[in-house]
Amino acid sequence: MAEVTERRTLVVLFSVLVLDLLAFTCILPLFPALIDFYAVEPHRDSLYSNCENALKSFRAFIGAPDVSRLNSVFFGGLLGSLFSALQFVSSPLMGALSDIFGRKSVLIVSVVGSLMAYVLWSSAATFTIFVVSRIVGGLSKASVSVAIAVIADVCPTERRGKGM
């Protein structure tokens, strides 16, 4: 019976992680088009302008050529780094919360938070809303660390490597 529960848990975790990681990576090739979208009115806002000025200063500081195409690359790098930095900060906190409130609860909160971020992203008419969606997504992206904790809890030591 325990092995059936273990297998069922691993299938659910695997499914959640595959969907989560696919959703995470689907935005990456879209960054240049998204940046071009937010660069024009009425989608452009003060946050975009401030980021653009900061990135121009950074580009001048590192000696990168003044090519407009590089703006998309720099913006994409900034947004990707923001997401990853927030994920780096929130994952240990979510792991600790999963020790207190339970793995299932925190995993559900993580998945719902990611879903909210993707819904917000899909309806983002301005750059600020898009950045907020990336912040929400980065802060709620703890499914991998919580899944590893679940596997460690569910699988006996001799089968833990297989579960991972």
PDB file of C-alpha atoms in Angstrom:
ATOM      1  CA  MET A   1       0.000   0.000   0.000  1.00  0.00           C
ATOM      2  CA  ALA A   2       2.811   2.396   0.872  1.00  0.00           C
ATOM      3  CA  GLU A   3       4.425   1.795  -2.512  1.00  0.00           C
ATOM      4  CA  VAL A   4       1.150   2.644  -4.312  1.00  0.00           C
ATOM      5  CA  THR A   5       0.878   5.902  -2.350  1.00  0.00           C
ATOM      6  CA  GLU A   6       4.525   6.651  -3.100  1.00  0.00           C
ATOM      7  CA  ARG A   7       4.021   6.019  -6.818  1.00  0.00           C
ATOM      8  CA  ARG A   8       0.847   8.142  -6.931  1.00  0.00           C
ATOM      9  CA  THR A   9       2.604  10.985  -5.120  1.00  0.00           C
ATOM     10  CA  LEU A  10       5.551  10.845  -7.513  1.00  0.00           C
ATOM     11  CA  VAL A  11       3.241  10.900 -10.555  1.00  0.00           C
ATOM     12  CA  VAL A  12       1.407  13.957  -9.216  1.00  0.00           C
ATOM     13  CA  LEU A  13       4.684  15.719  -8.378  1.00  0.00           C
ATOM     14  CA  PHE A  14       6.158  14.895 -11.771  1.00  0.00           C
ATOM     15  CA  SER A  15       3.056  16.254 -13.520  1.00  0.00           C
ATOM     16  CA  VAL A  16       3.079  19.458 -11.472  1.00  0.00           C
ATOM     17  CA  LEU A  17       6.784  20.006 -12.106  1.00  0.00           C
ATOM     18  CA  VAL A  18       6.555  19.369 -15.850  1.00  0.00           C
ATOM     19  CA  LEU A  19       3.688  21.840 -16.217  1.00  0.00           C
ATOM     20  CA  ASP A  20       5.419  24.344 -13.958  1.00  0.00           C
ATOM     21  CA  LEU A  21       8.735  24.182 -15.799  1.00  0.00           C
ATOM     22  CA  LEU A  22       7.068  24.331 -19.219  1.00  0.00           C
ATOM     23  CA  ALA A  23       5.152  27.417 -18.135  1.00  0.00           C
ATOM     24  CA  PHE A  24       8.375  28.939 -16.785  1.00  0.00           C
ATOM     25  CA  THR A  25      10.288  28.427 -20.029  1.00  0.00           C
ATOM     26  CA  CYS A  26       7.542  29.395 -22.481  1.00  0.00           C
ATOM     27  CA  ILE A  27       8.088  33.100 -21.824  1.00  0.00           C
ATOM     28  CA  LEU A  28      11.828  33.107 -22.509  1.00  0.00           C
ATOM     29  CA  PRO A  29      11.717  33.210 -26.333  1.00  0.00           C
ATOM     30  CA  LEU A  30       8.939  35.814 -26.127  1.00  0.00           C
ATOM     31  CA  PHE A  31      10.983  38.408 -24.224  1.00  0.00           C
ATOM     32  CA  PRO A  32      12.161  40.363 -27.305  1.00  0.00           C
ATOM     33  CA  ALA A  33       8.625  40.626 -28.714  1.00  0.00           C
ATOM     34  CA  LEU A  34       7.232  41.544 -25.286  1.00  0.00           C
ATOM     35  CA  ILE A  35       9.835  44.274 -24.833  1.00  0.00           C
ATOM     36  CA  ASP A  36       9.009  45.662 -28.283  1.00  0.00           C
ATOM     37  CA  PHE A  37       5.310  45.596 -27.333  1.00  0.00           C
ATOM     38  CA  TYR A  38       5.872  47.541 -24.109  1.00  0.00           C
ATOM     39  CA  ALA A  39       8.236  50.021 -25.800  1.00  0.00           C
ATOM     40  CA  VAL A  40       5.416  51.790 -27.670  1.00  0.00           C
ATOM     41  CA  GLU A  41       2.437  53.818 -26.505  1.00  0.00           C
ATOM     42  CA  PRO A  42      -0.004  53.143 -24.857  1.00  0.00           C
ATOM     43  CA  HIS A  43       1.843  50.232 -23.212  1.00  0.00           C
ATOM     44  CA  ARG A  44       4.952  52.231 -22.369  1.00  0.00           C
ATOM     45  CA  ASP A  45       5.004  53.687 -18.868  1.00  0.00           C
ATOM     46  CA  SER A  46       7.406  55.431 -16.500  1.00  0.00           C
ATOM     47  CA  LEU A  47       8.866  52.161 -15.202  1.00  0.00           C
ATOM     48  CA  TYR A  48       9.805  51.178 -18.751  1.00  0.00           C
ATOM     49  CA  SER A  49      11.432  54.578 -19.332  1.00  0.00           C
ATOM     50  CA  ASN A  50      13.352  54.382 -16.042  1.00  0.00           C
ATOM     51  CA  CYS A  51      14.560  50.858 -16.817  1.00  0.00           C
ATOM     52  CA  GLU A  52      15.545  51.907 -20.318  1.00  0.00           C
ATOM     53  CA  ASN A  53      17.609  54.814 -18.959  1.00  0.00           C
ATOM     54  CA  ALA A  54      19.277  52.565 -16.381  1.00  0.00           C
ATOM     55  CA  LEU A  55      20.063  49.974 -19.038  1.00  0.00           C
ATOM     56  CA  LYS A  56      21.514  52.645 -21.353  1.00  0.00           C
ATOM     57  CA  SER A  57      23.809  53.736 -18.522  1.00  0.00           C
ATOM     58  CA  PHE A  58      24.783  50.121 -17.883  1.00  0.00           C
ATOM     59  CA  ARG A  59      25.405  49.540 -21.587  1.00  0.00           C
ATOM     60  CA  ALA A  60      27.670  52.619 -21.700  1.00  0.00           C
ATOM     61  CA  PHE A  61      29.452  51.464 -18.534  1.00  0.00           C
ATOM     62  CA  ILE A  62      30.313  48.047 -19.977  1.00  0.00           C
ATOM     63  CA  GLY A  63      31.139  49.495 -23.393  1.00  0.00           C
ATOM     64  CA  ALA A  64      28.433  47.656 -25.328  1.00  0.00           C
ATOM     65  CA  PRO A  65      27.551  49.201 -28.703  1.00  0.00           C
ATOM     66  CA  ASP A  66      24.504  51.471 -28.912  1.00  0.00           C
ATOM     67  CA  VAL A  67      22.293  49.146 -30.946  1.00  0.00           C
ATOM     68  CA  SER A  68      18.537  49.242 -30.347  1.00  0.00           C
ATOM     69  CA  ARG A  69      18.310  45.439 -30.600  1.00  0.00           C
ATOM     70  CA  LEU A  70      20.470  45.182 -27.481  1.00  0.00           C
ATOM     71  CA  ASN A  71      17.745  46.902 -25.463  1.00  0.00           C
ATOM     72  CA  SER A  72      15.550  43.814 -25.858  1.00  0.00           C
ATOM     73  CA  VAL A  73      18.422  41.587 -24.798  1.00  0.00           C
ATOM     74  CA  PHE A  74      19.200  43.719 -21.745  1.00  0.00           C
ATOM     75  CA  PHE A  75      15.527  43.980 -20.768  1.00  0.00           C
ATOM     76  CA  GLY A  76      15.078  40.222 -21.156  1.00  0.00           C
ATOM     77  CA  GLY A  77      18.154  39.617 -19.022  1.00  0.00           C
ATOM     78  CA  LEU A  78      16.892  42.023 -16.379  1.00  0.00           C
ATOM     79  CA  LEU A  79      13.442  40.422 -16.230  1.00  0.00           C
ATOM     80  CA  GLY A  80      14.846  36.895 -16.212  1.00  0.00           C
ATOM     81  CA  SER A  81      17.307  37.821 -13.468  1.00  0.00           C
ATOM     82  CA  LEU A  82      14.587  39.506 -11.407  1.00  0.00           C
ATOM     83  CA  PHE A  83      12.461  36.359 -11.563  1.00  0.00           C
ATOM     84  CA  SER A  84      15.377  34.074 -10.695  1.00  0.00           C
ATOM     85  CA  ALA A  85      16.616  36.293  -7.854  1.00  0.00           C
ATOM     86  CA  LEU A  86      13.158  36.330  -6.282  1.00  0.00           C
ATOM     87  CA  GLN A  87      12.906  32.565  -6.707  1.00  0.00           C
ATOM     88  CA  PHE A  88      16.304  32.238  -5.018  1.00  0.00           C
ATOM     89  CA  VAL A  89      15.040  34.275  -2.056  1.00  0.00           C
ATOM     90  CA  SER A  90      11.600  32.686  -1.751  1.00  0.00           C
ATOM     91  CA  SER A  91      12.467  28.992  -2.177  1.00  0.00           C
ATOM     92  CA  PRO A  92      14.137  28.553   1.234  1.00  0.00           C
ATOM     93  CA  LEU A  93      11.330  30.508   2.884  1.00  0.00           C
ATOM     94  CA  MET A  94       8.686  28.366   1.208  1.00  0.00           C
ATOM     95  CA  GLY A  95      10.648  25.269   2.225  1.00  0.00           C
ATOM     96  CA  ALA A  96      10.586  26.410   5.850  1.00  0.00           C
ATOM     97  CA  LEU A  97       6.872  27.189   5.572  1.00  0.00           C
ATOM     98  CA  SER A  98       6.305  23.684   4.210  1.00  0.00           C
ATOM     99  CA  ASP A  99       7.870  22.312   7.404  1.00  0.00           C
ATOM    100  CA  ILE A 100       5.350  24.312   9.434  1.00  0.00           C
ATOM    101  CA  PHE A 101       2.150  24.184   7.355  1.00  0.00           C
ATOM    102  CA  GLY A 102       2.706  21.003   5.364  1.00  0.00           C
ATOM    103  CA  ARG A 103       4.165  20.254   1.948  1.00  0.00           C
ATOM    104  CA  LYS A 104       0.829  19.922   0.165  1.00  0.00           C
ATOM    105  CA  SER A 105      -0.444  23.310   1.351  1.00  0.00           C
ATOM    106  CA  VAL A 106       2.719  25.154   0.338  1.00  0.00           C
ATOM    107  CA  LEU A 107       2.873  23.346  -3.008  1.00  0.00           C
ATOM    108  CA  ILE A 108      -0.715  24.390  -3.713  1.00  0.00           C
ATOM    109  CA  VAL A 109       0.085  27.999  -2.740  1.00  0.00           C
ATOM    110  CA  SER A 110       3.111  27.904  -5.049  1.00  0.00           C
ATOM    111  CA  VAL A 111       1.123  26.562  -7.998  1.00  0.00           C
ATOM    112  CA  VAL A 112      -1.753  29.014  -7.429  1.00  0.00           C
ATOM    113  CA  GLY A 113       0.736  31.895  -7.136  1.00  0.00           C
ATOM    114  CA  SER A 114       2.358  30.870 -10.409  1.00  0.00           C
ATOM    115  CA  LEU A 115      -1.060  30.607 -12.042  1.00  0.00           C
ATOM    116  CA  MET A 116      -1.931  34.102 -10.808  1.00  0.00           C
ATOM    117  CA  ALA A 117       1.344  35.415 -12.234  1.00  0.00           C
ATOM    118  CA  TYR A 118       0.600  33.894 -15.652  1.00  0.00           C
ATOM    119  CA  VAL A 119      -2.957  35.277 -15.656  1.00  0.00           C
ATOM    120  CA  LEU A 120      -1.596  38.695 -14.699  1.00  0.00           C
ATOM    121  CA  TRP A 121       1.041  38.440 -17.423  1.00  0.00           C
ATOM    122  CA  SER A 122      -1.524  37.511 -20.074  1.00  0.00           C
ATOM    123  CA  SER A 123      -3.599  40.585 -19.244  1.00  0.00           C
ATOM    124  CA  ALA A 124      -0.720  43.024 -18.669  1.00  0.00           C
ATOM    125  CA  ALA A 125      -1.416  46.139 -20.729  1.00  0.00           C
ATOM    126  CA  THR A 126       1.549  48.064 -19.305  1.00  0.00           C
ATOM    127  CA  PHE A 127       5.150  47.269 -18.514  1.00  0.00           C
ATOM    128  CA  THR A 128       4.552  47.834 -14.795  1.00  0.00           C
ATOM    129  CA  ILE A 129       1.839  45.160 -14.673  1.00  0.00           C
ATOM    130  CA  PHE A 130       4.129  42.813 -16.587  1.00  0.00           C
ATOM    131  CA  VAL A 131       6.927  43.387 -14.046  1.00  0.00           C
ATOM    132  CA  VAL A 132       4.464  42.824 -11.187  1.00  0.00           C
ATOM    133  CA  SER A 133       3.530  39.499 -12.798  1.00  0.00           C
ATOM    134  CA  ARG A 134       7.219  38.527 -12.902  1.00  0.00           C
ATOM    135  CA  ILE A 135       7.598  39.499  -9.229  1.00  0.00           C
ATOM    136  CA  VAL A 136       4.561  37.441  -8.202  1.00  0.00           C
ATOM    137  CA  GLY A 137       5.836  34.535 -10.297  1.00  0.00           C
ATOM    138  CA  GLY A 138       9.339  34.683  -8.844  1.00  0.00           C
ATOM    139  CA  LEU A 139       8.116  34.860  -5.265  1.00  0.00           C
ATOM    140  CA  SER A 140       5.713  31.953  -5.682  1.00  0.00           C
ATOM    141  CA  LYS A 141       8.046  29.696  -7.659  1.00  0.00           C
ATOM    142  CA  ALA A 142       8.958  27.166  -4.987  1.00  0.00           C
ATOM    143  CA  SER A 143       7.480  24.015  -6.451  1.00  0.00           C
ATOM    144  CA  VAL A 144      10.849  22.382  -7.152  1.00  0.00           C
ATOM    145  CA  SER A 145      12.229  22.822  -3.634  1.00  0.00           C
ATOM    146  CA  VAL A 146       8.963  21.701  -2.026  1.00  0.00           C
ATOM    147  CA  ALA A 147       8.737  18.718  -4.403  1.00  0.00           C
ATOM    148  CA  ILE A 148      12.225  17.624  -3.374  1.00  0.00           C
ATOM    149  CA  ALA A 149      11.138  17.794   0.269  1.00  0.00           C
ATOM    150  CA  VAL A 150       8.024  15.732  -0.532  1.00  0.00           C
ATOM    151  CA  ILE A 151      10.131  13.094  -2.268  1.00  0.00           C
ATOM    152  CA  ALA A 152      12.479  12.960   0.723  1.00  0.00           C
ATOM    153  CA  ASP A 153       9.450  12.488   2.998  1.00  0.00           C
ATOM    154  CA  VAL A 154       7.647   9.877   0.893  1.00  0.00           C
ATOM    155  CA  CYS A 155      10.419   7.690  -0.507  1.00  0.00           C
ATOM    156  CA  PRO A 156      12.428   5.361   1.691  1.00  0.00           C
ATOM    157  CA  THR A 157      16.177   5.944   1.650  1.00  0.00           C
ATOM    158  CA  GLU A 158      16.872   3.035  -0.713  1.00  0.00           C
ATOM    159  CA  ARG A 159      14.445   4.408  -3.363  1.00  0.00           C
ATOM    160  CA  ARG A 160      14.979   8.133  -2.808  1.00  0.00           C
ATOM    161  CA  GLY A 161      17.444   8.452  -5.690  1.00  0.00           C
ATOM    162  CA  LYS A 162      14.889   6.951  -8.059  1.00  0.00           C
ATOM    163  CA  GLY A 163      12.280   9.396  -6.774  1.00  0.00           C
ATOM    164  CA  MET A 164      14.527  12.346  -7.410  1.00  0.00           C
TER     165      MET A 164
END
